[in-house]
Amino acid sequence: MRISGSTALYGIIGYPVEHSLSPAIHNAAINELSLDAVYVAFSVKPDGLAKAVDGLRVMGVRGFNVTMPFKAEVMVHLDALDDEAAAVKAVNTVVNDDGKLIGYNTDGVGALEALRRAVGEVSGLDIVVVGAGGAARALVSRLSGFQCDITVLSRDPGKAKLLVENFKGRANANIAYGDLSLQTQRKVIPRARLIINATPVGMTVPGCPIDPGLIHSGHVVFDMIYWPPETQLLREARLKGASTLNGLSMLVHQAAHSFNLWFKMAPPVEVMFRAAWEGLLKWGEAGRQPSQR
Ligand code: NAP
């Protein structure tokens, strides 16, 4: 990579962001395609978001990712939102279109792409999503376009209800919600084909988000967490003979869709995968934990 006066700047804002895998993933693709661009991480303190977004705009940064804790808060600082970001109420990708900042959300399409590569078509599946935060909303927004059965379980069923009501009107899917009580889990988990963890349980919160005793060999279990690579949920699922998928593929595919929005070209996904995996291995060796993105 050679940096010159004409090198286009891309990046990520978040806090903390120093351990993000995104610079490694995007710079690997930029290098592979010999683009005159560079992607860097900007650590923005929570009270500095408005100034940071203005700075990125006026300095002509061509595009940037947004990660915790700004995915929702950043929306009011942008000029426009694409329909999906507006429905999901979270932005993870911003395109600077000649000074006009447009917000997108690629988490849902990234998760869907990862799932399709693992299970094939999602139509016809009975799917349980655990969690009702931004990542769950992004995925349900995508899944709801298919004829499938989705049940969103949350420790706060009020949040799951809001999520479901948000997508119900325009969905091809049957969408239901429930709490995370054992009684509800017993009702919905054994009959499901696909179980998705969209909570931090297994990463920042120790444990398993569902009762592992309910997992069986007919399940496909997708944990959005990618560090540790095998969470307690995925370990229990593997021991039961279920198919498992961690969040690395989702991370890479959401990055690939961001890249496409910025550069208007398909990135080398395998190169991005390798960079993400090498980044994870480095952090693993150092005994440290990468941040969300
Ligand atoms: P979020 O908006 O904070 O939502 C987290 C959800 O998990 C909320 O529904 C929250 O419930 C629930 N939750 C938190 N602690 C819990 C606990 N101890 N027991 C049960 N439920 C709990 O976060 P997010 O952005 O949706 O992210 C969710 C997960 O997806 C995280 O692990 C994140 O790392 C992962 N993720 C992965 C990727 C990827 O590319 N692989 C991308 C985005 C996110 P309350 O609302 O009641 O707190």
XYZ file of C-alpha atoms and ligand atoms in Angstrom:
341
model
C 0.000 0.000 0.000
C 1.435 3.373 -1.062
C -0.113 6.457 0.523
C -0.114 9.681 -1.487
C -1.983 12.984 -1.600
C -4.794 11.357 -3.540
C -5.261 8.294 -1.331
C -8.927 7.915 -0.377
C -9.581 7.553 3.345
C -12.037 5.088 4.918
C -12.367 4.036 8.522
C -14.358 2.985 11.547
C -15.573 5.000 14.529
C -16.256 3.374 17.880
C -15.154 3.299 21.499
C -13.118 1.317 22.182
C -12.001 0.491 18.659
C -8.261 -0.207 18.909
C -8.719 -3.974 18.660
C -11.167 -3.877 15.754
C -10.602 -6.435 12.985
C -12.093 -4.126 10.334
C -8.839 -2.345 9.374
C -7.176 -5.723 8.706
C -10.192 -6.986 6.734
C -10.661 -3.885 4.547
C -6.976 -3.144 3.975
C -6.438 -6.743 2.851
C -9.134 -6.277 0.194
C -7.809 -2.806 -0.782
C -4.310 -4.255 -1.231
C -5.538 -7.250 -3.179
C -7.353 -4.953 -5.636
C -4.484 -2.396 -5.695
C -6.853 0.456 -4.836
C -5.519 3.892 -3.858
C -7.239 3.843 -0.474
C -6.611 3.136 3.191
C -8.875 2.179 6.108
C -8.094 3.255 9.676
C -9.679 3.076 13.133
C -10.828 6.294 14.848
C -11.319 6.058 18.583
C -14.100 8.555 19.385
C -15.027 9.240 22.995
C -18.790 8.956 23.554
C -19.266 12.740 23.980
C -17.379 13.456 20.753
C -19.619 11.798 18.184
C -21.165 14.924 16.599
C -17.786 16.619 16.114
C -16.228 13.414 14.802
C -18.946 12.902 12.175
C -18.648 16.539 11.063
C -14.881 16.154 10.858
C -15.141 13.027 8.721
C -17.574 14.835 6.422
C -15.514 17.989 5.924
C -12.245 16.105 5.555
C -13.772 14.116 2.750
C -13.463 10.674 4.320
C -15.227 8.600 1.658
C -16.926 6.148 3.946
C -16.799 4.703 7.412
C -18.130 1.939 9.603
C -19.841 2.647 12.895
C -19.582 0.324 15.848
C -20.471 0.265 19.531
C -21.621 2.478 21.170
C -22.687 4.684 18.226
C -24.782 2.520 15.887
C -28.077 4.129 16.911
C -26.844 7.525 18.045
C -25.067 8.277 14.766
C -28.335 8.354 12.812
C -29.271 11.907 13.817
C -25.931 13.187 12.498
C -26.446 11.801 8.982
C -28.208 13.394 5.987
C -30.158 10.327 4.874
C -30.794 6.709 5.808
C -31.429 3.848 3.488
C -34.728 2.023 4.148
C -33.184 -0.938 5.918
C -31.101 1.196 8.317
C -34.217 3.236 9.097
C -36.260 0.084 9.799
C -33.490 -1.514 11.885
C -32.841 1.797 13.684
C -29.089 1.251 13.521
C -26.311 2.210 11.109
C -23.027 0.349 10.696
C -21.904 1.826 7.359
C -21.826 5.420 6.106
C -21.179 6.529 2.528
C -19.942 10.088 1.985
C -21.587 11.089 -1.281
C -19.973 14.449 -2.033
C -20.514 15.766 1.487
C -23.875 14.044 1.966
C -23.622 11.286 4.562
C -25.905 8.306 3.919
C -26.365 5.569 6.527
C -26.761 1.864 5.795
C -26.937 -1.316 7.831
C -25.060 -4.325 6.442
C -25.283 -6.535 9.569
C -28.508 -8.193 8.409
C -27.345 -8.969 4.903
C -23.990 -10.161 6.305
C -25.707 -12.509 8.743
C -28.065 -13.782 6.056
C -25.186 -14.436 3.662
C -23.339 -16.368 6.400
C -26.470 -18.391 7.152
C -27.180 -19.205 3.527
C -23.659 -20.488 3.041
C -24.165 -22.720 6.087
C -27.742 -23.977 5.607
C -28.691 -23.152 2.018
C -32.136 -21.599 1.683
C -33.815 -20.161 4.767
C -37.340 -20.403 3.336
C -39.420 -23.003 5.131
C -37.245 -23.027 8.245
C -38.421 -22.663 11.834
C -36.001 -20.135 13.338
C -35.447 -18.970 16.926
C -33.569 -15.692 17.446
C -32.362 -15.053 21.001
C -31.963 -11.337 21.761
C -33.810 -8.257 20.548
C -31.033 -5.688 20.102
C -29.547 -4.117 16.975
C -28.064 -7.292 15.490
C -31.305 -9.241 16.040
C -33.320 -6.431 14.397
C -30.952 -6.370 11.412
C -31.211 -10.119 10.887
C -34.976 -10.304 11.415
C -35.381 -7.453 8.918
C -33.710 -9.671 6.297
C -35.230 -13.002 7.367
C -38.727 -11.533 7.382
C -38.596 -11.327 3.581
C -38.698 -15.144 3.396
C -41.527 -17.551 4.057
C -40.227 -18.935 7.315
C -41.291 -19.047 10.967
C -39.347 -16.741 13.262
C -39.622 -16.574 17.057
C -37.711 -13.809 18.835
C -36.936 -14.598 22.483
C -35.716 -11.892 24.824
C -35.190 -11.578 28.557
C -37.285 -8.435 28.099
C -40.292 -9.667 26.090
C -41.424 -6.039 25.663
C -38.368 -5.437 23.461
C -39.020 -8.628 21.489
C -42.632 -7.508 20.986
C -41.505 -4.109 19.654
C -39.067 -5.793 17.287
C -41.730 -8.149 15.953
C -44.321 -5.382 15.538
C -41.786 -3.354 13.598
C -41.498 -6.015 10.888
C -44.816 -7.864 11.048
C -46.759 -5.654 8.639
C -44.327 -6.047 5.773
C -43.202 -9.613 6.379
C -43.594 -12.783 4.352
C -42.548 -14.684 7.464
C -44.665 -15.653 10.454
C -43.050 -13.735 13.310
C -43.738 -14.361 16.988
C -42.034 -13.385 20.222
C -41.589 -14.647 23.746
C -39.585 -14.403 26.930
C -36.526 -16.466 27.772
C -38.201 -18.572 30.477
C -37.513 -22.304 30.440
C -41.195 -22.880 29.768
C -41.095 -20.793 26.571
C -37.784 -22.310 25.506
C -39.221 -25.833 25.899
C -42.081 -24.856 23.629
C -40.116 -23.315 20.770
C -36.536 -24.592 20.760
C -36.965 -28.358 20.218
C -39.156 -27.838 17.135
C -36.854 -25.242 15.549
C -34.290 -26.024 12.869
C -32.137 -22.932 13.320
C -31.152 -21.297 16.636
C -29.431 -17.913 16.524
C -27.735 -16.181 19.434
C -27.863 -12.385 19.087
C -26.866 -11.612 22.680
C -23.399 -11.122 24.218
C -23.919 -14.219 26.394
C -20.864 -16.400 25.779
C -18.592 -13.406 25.123
C -18.749 -10.529 27.619
C -21.353 -12.336 29.720
C -20.347 -15.901 30.660
C -22.714 -18.816 30.090
C -25.165 -20.095 27.529
C -28.138 -17.988 26.352
C -30.506 -20.991 26.226
C -30.884 -24.249 28.114
C -28.284 -26.501 26.443
C -30.394 -29.539 27.332
C -32.866 -28.509 24.622
C -30.335 -28.635 21.791
C -30.447 -31.734 19.561
C -28.613 -33.095 16.529
C -31.213 -31.720 14.115
C -30.371 -28.128 15.015
C -28.170 -25.659 13.208
C -26.826 -23.262 15.841
C -25.484 -19.867 14.775
C -23.765 -17.697 17.368
C -23.098 -14.127 16.192
C -20.138 -14.019 18.588
C -16.760 -14.726 16.967
C -14.558 -14.464 20.035
C -14.152 -16.918 21.554
C -14.478 -18.858 18.290
C -16.389 -21.582 20.142
C -18.737 -20.200 22.785
C -20.329 -22.393 25.410
C -23.462 -22.483 23.236
C -21.517 -23.743 20.209
C -19.593 -26.255 22.300
C -22.794 -27.709 23.762
C -24.318 -27.788 20.266
C -21.299 -29.564 18.787
C -21.350 -32.145 21.589
C -25.022 -32.804 20.810
C -24.183 -33.405 17.136
C -25.769 -30.155 15.891
C -24.217 -28.092 13.073
C -22.542 -24.913 14.310
C -21.513 -21.541 12.910
C -19.798 -18.684 14.738
C -19.949 -14.948 13.943
C -16.766 -14.684 11.858
C -18.542 -15.325 8.579
C -21.163 -12.660 9.455
C -18.366 -10.210 10.292
C -16.656 -10.779 6.952
C -19.853 -10.659 4.893
C -21.095 -7.439 6.500
C -17.659 -5.975 5.734
C -17.906 -7.200 2.136
C -21.246 -5.415 1.715
C -19.835 -2.189 3.210
C -16.900 -2.433 0.809
C -19.307 -2.844 -2.086
C -21.237 0.278 -1.047
C -18.040 2.347 -0.950
C -16.078 1.017 -3.921
C -18.996 -0.186 -6.091
C -17.203 -3.466 -6.691
C -17.277 -6.951 -5.215
C -14.384 -7.469 -2.800
C -12.228 -10.620 -2.578
C -14.169 -12.256 0.256
C -11.667 -15.096 0.762
C -8.862 -12.568 1.272
C -11.020 -10.737 3.826
C -11.723 -14.026 5.595
C -8.047 -14.843 5.848
C -7.244 -11.393 7.227
C -10.026 -11.683 9.818
C -8.891 -15.130 10.886
C -5.240 -14.072 11.148
C -6.312 -11.060 13.210
C -8.258 -13.311 15.565
C -5.336 -15.714 15.906
C -3.042 -12.823 16.840
C -5.420 -11.651 19.527
C -5.842 -15.212 20.727
C -2.093 -15.641 21.077
C -1.865 -12.351 22.976
C -4.674 -13.509 25.271
C -6.714 -10.438 24.383
C -10.178 -9.880 23.106
C -10.957 -8.092 19.850
C -13.709 -5.479 19.887
C -17.030 -6.006 18.112
C -15.958 -5.172 14.607
P -27.380 -4.991 21.651
O -28.053 -4.066 20.720
O -26.787 -4.488 22.915
O -28.418 -6.177 22.005
C -28.041 -7.220 22.868
C -29.246 -8.103 23.162
O -28.819 -9.123 24.056
C -30.406 -7.388 23.860
O -31.614 -7.988 23.489
C -30.088 -7.668 25.339
O -31.233 -7.622 26.179
C -29.613 -9.095 25.234
N -28.811 -9.474 26.394
C -27.748 -8.820 26.911
N -27.264 -9.478 27.983
C -28.080 -10.565 28.156
C -28.117 -11.625 29.112
N -27.205 -11.691 30.106
N -29.075 -12.562 28.977
C -29.978 -12.500 27.987
N -30.017 -11.513 27.061
C -29.060 -10.557 27.143
O -26.161 -5.741 20.913
P -26.095 -6.170 19.357
O -25.378 -5.132 18.593
O -27.459 -6.596 18.943
O -25.119 -7.430 19.429
C -25.577 -8.680 19.907
C -24.489 -9.735 19.724
O -24.194 -9.875 18.342
C -23.154 -9.355 20.402
O -22.582 -10.513 20.935
C -22.317 -8.839 19.245
O -20.949 -9.057 19.462
C -22.819 -9.714 18.105
N -22.622 -9.081 16.803
C -21.852 -9.737 15.906
C -21.629 -9.193 14.653
C -20.778 -9.946 13.670
O -20.440 -9.361 12.637
N -20.448 -11.197 13.912
C -22.230 -7.973 14.295
C -23.040 -7.322 15.246
C -23.226 -7.899 16.508
P -31.624 -6.249 26.933
O -32.115 -5.324 25.836
O -32.661 -6.677 27.891
O -30.359 -5.721 27.563
